PDB file of C-alpha atoms in Angstrom:
ATOM      1  CA  UNK K 707     -90.664  81.703 -95.136  1.00 55.00           C
ATOM      2  CA  UNK K 708     -90.493  82.188 -91.537  1.00 66.00           C
ATOM      3  CA  UNK K 709     -89.843  78.984 -90.072  1.00 67.00           C
ATOM      4  CA  UNK K 710     -92.692  78.030 -87.201  1.00 71.00           C
ATOM      5  CA  UNK K 711     -91.150  76.527 -83.815  1.00 80.00           C
ATOM      6  CA  UNK K 712     -94.294  74.099 -83.124  1.00 88.00           C
ATOM      7  CA  UNK K 713     -94.701  72.934 -79.157  1.00 86.00           C
ATOM      8  CA  UNK K 714     -92.725  70.558 -78.511  1.00 92.00           C
ATOM      9  CA  UNK K 715     -96.161  67.051 -77.723  1.00 93.00           C
ATOM     10  CA  UNK K 716     -94.858  63.888 -77.286  1.00 93.00           C
ATOM     11  CA  UNK K 717     -98.456  62.774 -75.864  1.00 95.00           C
ATOM     12  CA  UNK K 718    -101.713  63.199 -78.369  1.00 96.00           C
ATOM     13  CA  UNK K 719    -104.465  64.979 -76.398  1.00 97.00           C
ATOM     14  CA  UNK K 720    -107.290  66.068 -76.454  1.00 98.00           C
ATOM     15  CA  UNK K 721    -108.931  69.260 -75.165  1.00 98.00           C
ATOM     16  CA  UNK K 722    -113.907  69.041 -75.666  1.00 98.00           C
ATOM     17  CA  UNK K 723    -114.982  72.333 -75.484  1.00 98.00           C
ATOM     18  CA  UNK K 724    -116.994  73.123 -72.460  1.00 97.00           C
ATOM     19  CA  UNK K 725    -119.102  75.057 -73.341  1.00 97.00           C
ATOM     20  CA  UNK K 726    -119.807  73.426 -76.376  1.00 98.00           C
ATOM     21  CA  UNK K 727    -118.935  69.028 -75.533  1.00 97.00           C
ATOM     22  CA  UNK K 728    -118.978  67.507 -79.409  1.00 97.00           C
ATOM     23  CA  UNK K 729    -116.297  70.342 -79.715  1.00 98.00           C
ATOM     24  CA  UNK K 730    -113.334  69.478 -79.432  1.00 98.00           C
ATOM     25  CA  UNK K 731    -109.137  70.117 -79.809  1.00 98.00           C
ATOM     26  CA  UNK K 732    -107.230  68.220 -80.925  1.00 98.00           C
ATOM     27  CA  UNK K 733    -103.168  68.305 -80.314  1.00 97.00           C
ATOM     28  CA  UNK K 734    -101.232  65.516 -82.040  1.00 96.00           C
ATOM     29  CA  UNK K 735     -97.896  64.590 -80.974  1.00 95.00           C
ATOM     30  CA  UNK K 736     -94.875  67.215 -81.611  1.00 95.00           C
ATOM     31  CA  UNK K 737     -90.888  66.475 -81.846  1.00 94.00           C
ATOM     32  CA  UNK K 738     -88.606  69.735 -82.027  1.00 91.00           C
ATOM     33  CA  UNK K 739     -85.534  69.984 -82.925  1.00 91.00           C
ATOM     34  CA  UNK K 740     -82.521  72.079 -83.918  1.00 91.00           C
ATOM     35  CA  UNK K 741     -82.888  70.377 -87.750  1.00 91.00           C
ATOM     36  CA  UNK K 742     -86.555  71.914 -87.728  1.00 89.00           C
ATOM     37  CA  UNK K 743     -89.724  69.398 -86.495  1.00 91.00           C
ATOM     38  CA  UNK K 744     -92.165  66.256 -87.382  1.00 93.00           C
ATOM     39  CA  UNK K 745     -95.562  66.796 -86.249  1.00 93.00           C
ATOM     40  CA  UNK K 746     -97.901  63.189 -85.987  1.00 93.00           C
ATOM     41  CA  UNK K 747    -100.652  65.416 -87.823  1.00 93.00           C
ATOM     42  CA  UNK K 748    -103.312  61.993 -88.178  1.00 95.00           C
ATOM     43  CA  UNK K 749    -103.138  58.771 -86.876  1.00 95.00           C
ATOM     44  CA  UNK K 750    -106.945  57.025 -87.142  1.00 96.00           C
ATOM     45  CA  UNK K 751    -105.488  53.666 -85.197  1.00 97.00           C
ATOM     46  CA  UNK K 752    -103.823  56.014 -82.261  1.00 96.00           C
ATOM     47  CA  UNK K 753    -106.210  58.694 -81.448  1.00 97.00           C
ATOM     48  CA  UNK K 754    -109.441  55.264 -82.040  1.00 97.00           C
ATOM     49  CA  UNK K 755    -107.169  53.697 -78.816  1.00 97.00           C
ATOM     50  CA  UNK K 756    -105.288  56.910 -76.544  1.00 97.00           C
ATOM     51  CA  UNK K 757    -108.687  59.295 -77.410  1.00 97.00           C
ATOM     52  CA  UNK K 758    -111.746  57.965 -78.592  1.00 97.00           C
ATOM     53  CA  UNK K 759    -111.936  59.574 -81.573  1.00 97.00           C
ATOM     54  CA  UNK K 760    -113.210  57.096 -84.471  1.00 97.00           C
ATOM     55  CA  UNK K 761    -114.742  59.392 -87.676  1.00 97.00           C
ATOM     56  CA  UNK K 762    -114.046  58.428 -91.024  1.00 96.00           C
ATOM     57  CA  UNK K 763    -112.622  60.559 -92.424  1.00 97.00           C
ATOM     58  CA  UNK K 764    -113.053  60.816 -96.591  1.00 97.00           C
ATOM     59  CA  UNK K 765    -111.927  63.923 -97.938  1.00 97.00           C
ATOM     60  CA  UNK K 766    -108.608  66.581 -97.470  1.00 97.00           C
ATOM     61  CA  UNK K 767    -108.643  69.869 -98.990  1.00 97.00           C
ATOM     62  CA  UNK K 768    -106.353  72.768 -98.245  1.00 98.00           C
ATOM     63  CA  UNK K 769    -106.948  76.390 -98.753  1.00 97.00           C
ATOM     64  CA  UNK K 770    -104.540  79.812 -98.460  1.00 98.00           C
ATOM     65  CA  UNK K 771    -106.780  82.825 -97.829  1.00 98.00           C
ATOM     66  CA  UNK K 772    -104.540  86.336 -96.810  1.00 98.00           C
ATOM     67  CA  UNK K 773    -104.100  88.649 -93.683  1.00 98.00           C
ATOM     68  CA  UNK K 774    -108.165  90.048 -93.209  1.00 98.00           C
ATOM     69  CA  UNK K 775    -109.791  86.997 -94.665  1.00 98.00           C
ATOM     70  CA  UNK K 776    -112.892  85.467 -93.415  1.00 98.00           C
ATOM     71  CA  UNK K 777    -114.569  83.091 -94.317  1.00 98.00           C
ATOM     72  CA  UNK K 778    -118.228  81.565 -93.602  1.00 95.00           C
ATOM     73  CA  UNK K 779    -120.238  80.716 -92.161  1.00 97.00           C
ATOM     74  CA  UNK K 780    -120.725  77.689 -94.037  1.00 96.00           C
ATOM     75  CA  UNK K 781    -121.756  73.696 -92.890  1.00 96.00           C
ATOM     76  CA  UNK K 782    -122.629  71.098 -94.964  1.00 92.00           C
ATOM     77  CA  UNK K 783    -125.207  69.900 -92.577  1.00 87.00           C
ATOM     78  CA  UNK K 784    -123.665  66.100 -92.949  1.00 94.00           C
ATOM     79  CA  UNK K 785    -120.655  66.866 -93.071  1.00 97.00           C
ATOM     80  CA  UNK K 786    -117.418  66.906 -90.125  1.00 98.00           C
ATOM     81  CA  UNK K 787    -114.994  68.708 -90.349  1.00 98.00           C
ATOM     82  CA  UNK K 788    -110.808  68.747 -87.975  1.00 98.00           C
ATOM     83  CA  UNK K 789    -109.230  71.899 -89.332  1.00 98.00           C
ATOM     84  CA  UNK K 790    -105.817  72.880 -88.975  1.00 98.00           C
ATOM     85  CA  UNK K 791    -102.979  74.978 -89.934  1.00 98.00           C
ATOM     86  CA  UNK K 792    -100.156  74.288 -92.810  1.00 95.00           C
ATOM     87  CA  UNK K 793     -99.103  78.097 -91.851  1.00 96.00           C
ATOM     88  CA  UNK K 794    -100.127  81.147 -90.464  1.00 97.00           C
ATOM     89  CA  UNK K 795    -103.014  81.587 -87.449  1.00 98.00           C
ATOM     90  CA  UNK K 796    -106.523  81.923 -87.870  1.00 98.00           C
ATOM     91  CA  UNK K 797    -109.058  82.400 -85.890  1.00 98.00           C
ATOM     92  CA  UNK K 798    -111.865  79.719 -86.188  1.00 98.00           C
ATOM     93  CA  UNK K 799    -114.855  79.233 -85.316  1.00 98.00           C
ATOM     94  CA  UNK K 800    -117.628  77.070 -85.514  1.00 98.00           C
ATOM     95  CA  UNK K 801    -121.564  77.657 -84.669  1.00 98.00           C
ATOM     96  CA  UNK K 802    -123.822  75.039 -83.123  1.00 98.00           C
ATOM     97  CA  UNK K 803    -127.177  74.731 -85.942  1.00 97.00           C
ATOM     98  CA  UNK K 804    -128.578  71.613 -84.767  1.00 97.00           C
ATOM     99  CA  UNK K 805    -131.838  72.627 -84.277  1.00 95.00           C
ATOM    100  CA  UNK K 806    -132.032  70.538 -80.091  1.00 96.00           C
ATOM    101  CA  UNK K 807    -129.351  70.793 -79.232  1.00 97.00           C
ATOM    102  CA  UNK K 808    -128.734  72.749 -76.200  1.00 98.00           C
ATOM    103  CA  UNK K 809    -126.055  74.732 -77.290  1.00 98.00           C
ATOM    104  CA  UNK K 810    -128.040  75.796 -80.355  1.00 98.00           C
ATOM    105  CA  UNK K 811    -127.086  79.335 -81.269  1.00 97.00           C
ATOM    106  CA  UNK K 812    -123.532  79.330 -79.270  1.00 98.00           C
ATOM    107  CA  UNK K 813    -120.764  79.579 -81.257  1.00 98.00           C
ATOM    108  CA  UNK K 814    -117.230  78.792 -79.309  1.00 98.00           C
ATOM    109  CA  UNK K 815    -113.597  80.104 -81.694  1.00 98.00           C
ATOM    110  CA  UNK K 816    -110.031  78.963 -81.077  1.00 98.00           C
ATOM    111  CA  UNK K 817    -106.361  79.599 -82.802  1.00 98.00           C
ATOM    112  CA  UNK K 818    -104.684  77.876 -84.834  1.00 98.00           C
ATOM    113  CA  UNK K 819    -101.331  78.342 -86.267  1.00 97.00           C
ATOM    114  CA  UNK K 820     -98.277  76.533 -87.440  1.00 95.00           C
ATOM    115  CA  UNK K 821     -97.151  77.772 -83.948  1.00 94.00           C
ATOM    116  CA  UNK K 822     -99.223  75.161 -82.000  1.00 96.00           C
ATOM    117  CA  UNK K 823    -100.229  72.374 -84.329  1.00 96.00           C
ATOM    118  CA  UNK K 824    -103.391  72.090 -82.497  1.00 97.00           C
ATOM    119  CA  UNK K 825    -106.913  70.775 -84.981  1.00 98.00           C
ATOM    120  CA  UNK K 826    -110.190  71.537 -84.152  1.00 98.00           C
ATOM    121  CA  UNK K 827    -112.765  68.343 -84.922  1.00 98.00           C
ATOM    122  CA  UNK K 828    -116.283  70.266 -85.878  1.00 98.00           C
ATOM    123  CA  UNK K 829    -118.534  67.654 -85.552  1.00 98.00           C
ATOM    124  CA  UNK K 830    -121.966  67.269 -88.583  1.00 97.00           C
ATOM    125  CA  UNK K 831    -124.806  69.887 -88.019  1.00 97.00           C
ATOM    126  CA  UNK K 832    -122.133  72.871 -87.380  1.00 98.00           C
ATOM    127  CA  UNK K 833    -121.876  76.711 -88.803  1.00 98.00           C
ATOM    128  CA  UNK K 834    -117.696  77.416 -90.300  1.00 98.00           C
ATOM    129  CA  UNK K 835    -115.474  80.349 -90.656  1.00 98.00           C
ATOM    130  CA  UNK K 836    -112.365  82.079 -89.702  1.00 98.00           C
ATOM    131  CA  UNK K 837    -110.716  84.875 -90.071  1.00 98.00           C
ATOM    132  CA  UNK K 838    -106.877  85.260 -91.216  1.00 98.00           C
ATOM    133  CA  UNK K 839    -104.769  87.501 -88.419  1.00 98.00           C
ATOM    134  CA  UNK K 840    -101.258  86.157 -89.277  1.00 98.00           C
ATOM    135  CA  UNK K 841     -99.319  89.132 -91.686  1.00 97.00           C
ATOM    136  CA  UNK K 842     -98.326  86.264 -94.457  1.00 97.00           C
ATOM    137  CA  UNK K 843    -101.935  84.995 -94.608  1.00 98.00           C
ATOM    138  CA  UNK K 844    -102.484  81.557 -93.459  1.00 98.00           C
ATOM    139  CA  UNK K 845    -102.507  77.928 -95.121  1.00 98.00           C
ATOM    140  CA  UNK K 846    -105.816  75.730 -93.805  1.00 98.00           C
ATOM    141  CA  UNK K 847    -106.546  71.659 -93.769  1.00 98.00           C
ATOM    142  CA  UNK K 848    -110.050  70.562 -93.855  1.00 95.00           C
ATOM    143  CA  UNK K 849    -110.504  66.924 -92.396  1.00 98.00           C
ATOM    144  CA  UNK K 850    -114.138  66.029 -94.157  1.00 98.00           C
ATOM    145  CA  UNK K 851    -115.880  63.121 -92.647  1.00 97.00           C
ATOM    146  CA  UNK K 852    -117.782  63.359 -95.781  1.00 97.00           C
ATOM    147  CA  UNK K 853    -117.546  64.670 -99.825  1.00 96.00           C
ATOM    148  CA  UNK K 854    -118.220  67.688-100.659  1.00 94.00           C
ATOM    149  CA  UNK K 855    -121.947  68.169-102.230  1.00 94.00           C
ATOM    150  CA  UNK K 856    -122.805  71.456-103.433  1.00 92.00           C
ATOM    151  CA  UNK K 857    -125.602  70.923-102.966  1.00 93.00           C
ATOM    152  CA  UNK K 858    -126.327  70.302-100.105  1.00 94.00           C
ATOM    153  CA  UNK K 859    -124.356  73.494 -99.143  1.00 94.00           C
ATOM    154  CA  UNK K 860    -125.132  76.817 -97.194  1.00 96.00           C
ATOM    155  CA  UNK K 861    -123.751  79.825 -95.421  1.00 97.00           C
ATOM    156  CA  UNK K 862    -124.613  82.871 -92.939  1.00 97.00           C
ATOM    157  CA  UNK K 863    -123.776  85.893 -92.273  1.00 96.00           C
ATOM    158  CA  UNK K 864    -120.182  86.463 -91.052  1.00 97.00           C
ATOM    159  CA  UNK K 865    -121.137  88.670 -88.954  1.00 96.00           C
ATOM    160  CA  UNK K 866    -124.745  87.429 -88.600  1.00 97.00           C
ATOM    161  CA  UNK K 867    -126.247  89.315 -85.049  1.00 96.00           C
ATOM    162  CA  UNK K 868    -127.957  87.235 -83.380  1.00 96.00           C
ATOM    163  CA  UNK K 869    -124.815  84.458 -83.593  1.00 96.00           C
ATOM    164  CA  UNK K 870    -122.352  87.686 -82.562  1.00 97.00           C
ATOM    165  CA  UNK K 871    -119.665  85.717 -83.127  1.00 98.00           C
ATOM    166  CA  UNK K 872    -116.370  88.685 -82.215  1.00 98.00           C
ATOM    167  CA  UNK K 873    -113.422  88.401 -85.206  1.00 98.00           C
ATOM    168  CA  UNK K 874    -109.886  89.486 -83.697  1.00 98.00           C
ATOM    169  CA  UNK K 875    -109.701  91.816 -86.575  1.00 98.00           C
ATOM    170  CA  UNK K 876    -112.417  95.310 -86.298  1.00 95.00           C
ATOM    171  CA  UNK K 877    -111.567  97.182 -89.388  1.00 95.00           C
ATOM    172  CA  UNK K 878    -113.816  96.321 -91.690  1.00 89.00           C
ATOM    173  CA  UNK K 879    -111.610  98.359 -94.191  1.00 94.00           C
ATOM    174  CA  UNK K 880    -108.938  95.422 -93.706  1.00 95.00           C
ATOM    175  CA  UNK K 881    -111.860  92.378 -93.789  1.00 98.00           C
ATOM    176  CA  UNK K 882    -111.977  90.662 -97.314  1.00 98.00           C
ATOM    177  CA  UNK K 883    -114.859  89.111 -97.103  1.00 97.00           C
ATOM    178  CA  UNK K 884    -116.543  87.485-100.794  1.00 96.00           C
ATOM    179  CA  UNK K 885    -119.977  89.413-101.452  1.00 95.00           C
ATOM    180  CA  UNK K 886    -120.636  85.199-101.910  1.00 95.00           C
ATOM    181  CA  UNK K 887    -120.607  85.144 -97.650  1.00 95.00           C
ATOM    182  CA  UNK K 888    -122.313  88.730 -96.785  1.00 92.00           C
ATOM    183  CA  UNK K 889    -125.282  87.027 -99.310  1.00 94.00           C
ATOM    184  CA  UNK K 890    -126.062  84.737 -97.081  1.00 95.00           C
ATOM    185  CA  UNK K 891    -129.065  84.724 -94.954  1.00 93.00           C
ATOM    186  CA  UNK K 892    -129.711  84.771 -91.192  1.00 95.00           C
ATOM    187  CA  UNK K 893    -129.031  83.228 -87.866  1.00 96.00           C
ATOM    188  CA  UNK K 894    -133.171  83.646 -87.554  1.00 95.00           C
ATOM    189  CA  UNK K 895    -134.324  82.219 -91.118  1.00 92.00           C
ATOM    190  CA  UNK K 896    -132.346  78.516 -90.319  1.00 88.00           C
TER     191      UNK K 896
END
């Protein structure tokens, strides 16, 4: 097992995604030293006070995916997700599907990995998906603003031409997508 060497960060930071301002990249405090590292991945009180993040997170999820796996694009209209990577690296994507939004249909992707320790806040009303870039696979965690309800979940094909996400791994012989995800409807059907 390779041990990550995370970026040192003494202060909590928040980066607003300029193209879609409701998306946030949150950079928690990280303290690496000769023993390894300590990271405060979430602190409800400090995040509210220092960066104005006040989401009521109600469920934690953890997935592992192999290199080349593409999960998504999925949504539960009432659920936001705070996505982080414990080990490995992913290209994480959010697509705005709020019909009244000026950024409707636009997507944004970020690299999340065990070294940068960034968290990607994707609010309710967005599709979410990711592609695993690290050869060893990736452990991904999600803090959710609602409890999972399979009756409200739906998705869009991750290769939808109208959304046109620029997935980093292009070689289709390497990309692993579930049959369910490739059978999702098109963006135009929303």
